CSV table of C-alpha atoms in Angstrom, one decimal:
chain,number,residue,atom,x,y,z
A,1,MET,CA,-75.0,-70.7,-180.9
A,2,THR,CA,-71.9,-68.8,-179.7
A,3,GLN,CA,-72.5,-65.5,-177.5
A,4,GLN,CA,-71.7,-62.9,-179.8
A,5,GLN,CA,-73.7,-59.6,-178.8
A,6,THR,CA,-73.9,-57.9,-182.5
A,7,GLU,CA,-74.5,-60.0,-185.8
A,8,ALA,CA,-72.7,-60.1,-188.9
A,9,PRO,CA,-72.1,-58.2,-190.9
A,10,ALA,CA,-73.0,-59.1,-194.5
A,11,SER,CA,-69.3,-57.8,-195.5
A,12,LEU,CA,-66.5,-56.6,-193.7
A,13,ALA,CA,-66.3,-54.4,-196.8
A,14,ASP,CA,-66.7,-51.7,-194.4
A,15,ILE,CA,-65.6,-52.8,-191.0
A,16,THR,CA,-64.6,-50.5,-188.3
A,17,PRO,CA,-62.0,-51.4,-185.6
A,18,GLU,CA,-64.5,-50.8,-183.2
A,19,LEU,CA,-67.0,-52.9,-184.6
A,20,MET,CA,-65.1,-55.9,-185.4
A,21,THR,CA,-63.6,-56.0,-181.3
A,22,GLU,CA,-67.9,-55.7,-181.4
A,23,TYR,CA,-68.9,-58.3,-183.4
A,24,SER,CA,-66.0,-60.9,-182.6
A,25,LYS,CA,-67.9,-60.7,-178.7
A,26,GLY,CA,-68.3,-64.0,-177.4
A,27,THR,CA,-65.9,-65.6,-179.6
A,28,PHE,CA,-62.7,-67.2,-179.4
A,29,THR,CA,-60.9,-63.6,-180.0
A,30,ASP,CA,-62.6,-61.8,-176.9
A,31,LEU,CA,-61.9,-64.8,-174.7
A,32,ILE,CA,-57.8,-64.7,-175.9
A,33,GLY,CA,-58.8,-60.5,-174.8
A,34,LEU,CA,-57.9,-59.3,-179.2
A,35,ARG,CA,-59.0,-55.7,-179.5
A,36,TYR,CA,-58.6,-53.8,-183.1
A,37,THR,CA,-57.3,-50.8,-183.3
A,38,ALA,CA,-57.1,-50.7,-187.2
A,39,VAL,CA,-58.7,-52.8,-190.1
A,40,GLY,CA,-58.2,-51.5,-193.8
A,41,PRO,CA,-57.7,-53.5,-197.0
A,42,ASP,CA,-53.9,-53.0,-196.7
A,43,LEU,CA,-53.0,-53.0,-193.0
A,44,VAL,CA,-55.5,-54.5,-190.4
A,45,ARG,CA,-53.5,-53.9,-186.7
A,46,GLY,CA,-54.7,-55.7,-183.2
A,47,GLU,CA,-53.2,-55.8,-179.6
A,48,TRP,CA,-53.5,-57.5,-176.7
A,49,GLU,CA,-52.2,-57.9,-172.8
A,50,VAL,CA,-50.0,-61.1,-171.5
A,51,THR,CA,-51.5,-62.0,-169.1
A,52,PRO,CA,-51.2,-66.1,-166.9
A,53,LYS,CA,-54.0,-67.5,-168.2
A,54,LEU,CA,-52.1,-66.9,-172.1
A,55,HIS,CA,-49.5,-68.8,-171.2
A,56,GLN,CA,-48.4,-72.1,-171.5
A,57,PRO,CA,-46.8,-74.4,-168.4
A,58,ALA,CA,-43.8,-72.9,-169.0
A,59,GLY,CA,-45.2,-69.0,-168.2
A,60,ILE,CA,-44.8,-67.9,-171.4
A,61,GLN,CA,-47.3,-66.7,-174.2
A,62,ASN,CA,-49.2,-69.8,-175.6
A,63,GLY,CA,-48.0,-70.5,-178.6
A,64,GLY,CA,-51.2,-71.2,-180.3
A,65,VAL,CA,-52.6,-67.1,-179.0
A,66,LEU,CA,-49.7,-65.9,-181.3
A,67,CYS,CA,-51.6,-68.7,-184.7
A,68,THR,CA,-54.6,-67.4,-183.9
A,69,VAL,CA,-53.8,-63.9,-183.7
A,70,ILE,CA,-52.4,-64.4,-187.0
A,71,GLU,CA,-55.0,-65.9,-188.6
A,72,SER,CA,-57.7,-63.4,-187.2
A,73,LEU,CA,-55.8,-60.4,-188.5
A,74,ALA,CA,-54.9,-61.3,-191.6
A,75,SER,CA,-58.6,-62.7,-192.4
A,76,VAL,CA,-59.9,-59.9,-191.2
A,77,GLY,CA,-57.9,-58.4,-194.0
A,78,GLY,CA,-58.6,-60.1,-195.8
A,79,GLY,CA,-62.3,-60.6,-195.5
A,80,VAL,CA,-62.7,-56.2,-195.9
A,81,TRP,CA,-60.2,-56.8,-199.6
A,82,TYR,CA,-62.5,-59.2,-200.9
A,83,GLY,CA,-65.8,-57.1,-199.8
A,84,ASP,CA,-68.9,-57.9,-201.0
A,85,GLN,CA,-67.7,-60.7,-203.5
A,86,GLY,CA,-67.8,-63.1,-201.4
A,87,ASN,CA,-65.5,-64.5,-198.0
A,88,VAL,CA,-62.6,-65.6,-197.6
A,89,VAL,CA,-61.0,-68.6,-195.8
A,90,GLY,CA,-57.8,-69.6,-193.1
A,91,VAL,CA,-56.2,-72.3,-195.8
A,92,ASN,CA,-52.7,-72.3,-194.1
A,93,ASN,CA,-51.3,-70.3,-191.0
A,94,ASN,CA,-47.0,-71.3,-190.6
A,95,THR,CA,-46.9,-68.9,-187.9
A,96,ASP,CA,-42.4,-68.8,-186.2
A,97,PHE,CA,-41.9,-68.0,-182.2
A,98,LEU,CA,-38.8,-65.8,-182.3
A,99,ARG,CA,-39.4,-64.4,-178.9
A,100,ALA,CA,-40.2,-65.5,-174.9
A,101,VAL,CA,-43.3,-62.7,-173.8
A,102,ARG,CA,-44.6,-63.8,-169.8
A,103,GLU,CA,-46.7,-60.3,-169.5
A,104,GLY,CA,-47.0,-56.8,-171.5
A,105,THR,CA,-49.1,-55.2,-174.5
A,106,LEU,CA,-48.8,-57.1,-177.7
A,107,VAL,CA,-49.4,-55.5,-181.5
A,108,GLY,CA,-49.6,-58.0,-184.6
A,109,GLU,CA,-49.9,-56.0,-188.4
A,110,ALA,CA,-51.2,-57.6,-191.4
A,111,THR,CA,-50.3,-57.0,-195.2
A,112,PRO,CA,-51.0,-58.2,-198.0
A,113,LEU,CA,-48.5,-60.0,-199.8
A,114,HIS,CA,-50.5,-61.0,-202.4
A,115,ARG,CA,-53.7,-61.4,-203.7
A,116,GLY,CA,-54.9,-63.2,-206.6
A,117,ARG,CA,-58.1,-64.3,-208.0
A,118,LEU,CA,-58.7,-67.6,-205.7
A,119,GLN,CA,-55.6,-66.8,-203.3
A,120,GLN,CA,-54.0,-64.2,-200.7
A,121,LEU,CA,-51.7,-64.3,-198.8
A,122,TRP,CA,-50.6,-61.7,-195.7
A,123,GLN,CA,-48.3,-61.3,-193.0
A,124,VAL,CA,-48.6,-60.3,-189.4
A,125,VAL,CA,-45.6,-59.7,-187.1
A,126,ILE,CA,-46.4,-59.2,-183.5
A,127,THR,CA,-44.2,-57.0,-181.8
A,128,ASP,CA,-43.7,-55.5,-177.6
A,129,GLU,CA,-44.0,-52.8,-176.0
A,130,THR,CA,-40.2,-51.8,-177.2
A,131,GLY,CA,-40.8,-53.1,-181.1
A,132,ARG,CA,-38.7,-56.2,-180.8
A,133,GLN,CA,-40.8,-59.3,-182.9
A,134,VAL,CA,-42.4,-61.2,-180.8
A,135,ALA,CA,-43.0,-63.9,-184.0
A,136,ARG,CA,-44.7,-63.5,-187.3
A,137,GLY,CA,-45.9,-65.0,-189.0
A,138,GLN,CA,-47.8,-65.9,-192.8
A,139,VAL,CA,-51.5,-67.0,-193.7
A,140,ARG,CA,-53.1,-67.9,-196.9
A,141,LEU,CA,-56.4,-67.3,-197.3
A,142,GLN,CA,-58.7,-68.7,-199.7
A,143,ASN,CA,-61.5,-67.0,-201.9
A,144,LEU,CA,-64.9,-68.2,-201.1
A,145,PRO,CA,-66.9,-66.2,-205.1
A,146,LYS,CA,-70.0,-65.4,-204.2
A,147,GLN,CA,-73.2,-68.1,-205.2
A,148,SER,CA,-75.4,-66.6,-207.2
């Protein structure tokens, strides 16, 4: 059992950025410090501070953190769009690392490329404080309809 403070919503259809951040307490995204700043069916945005605890041994942002943020933002967006129809799960995450970062605030922004009956494809771009791209990724989500 996790240390989550807030019970999981039945659906992400009407979740706010504040509620999504609160719902994430006690999870891996909370551990890395991800804060949701926009949540909707066409855009999900989040930010976090790059700190030494998120570095890899070379002293730069660990790529696993970037993959986690990309997966998280896309999954939330897909879940908001799919709403009460069921749940979504990630089936592929392809992340490209473009620029090393040692400190500062990073922002991730997820937008849909395709939303179909069974799958969705989301693109996520991560930028630094000056707007330079740090990483980009695509996440394919499987739509899991509610079972009757």
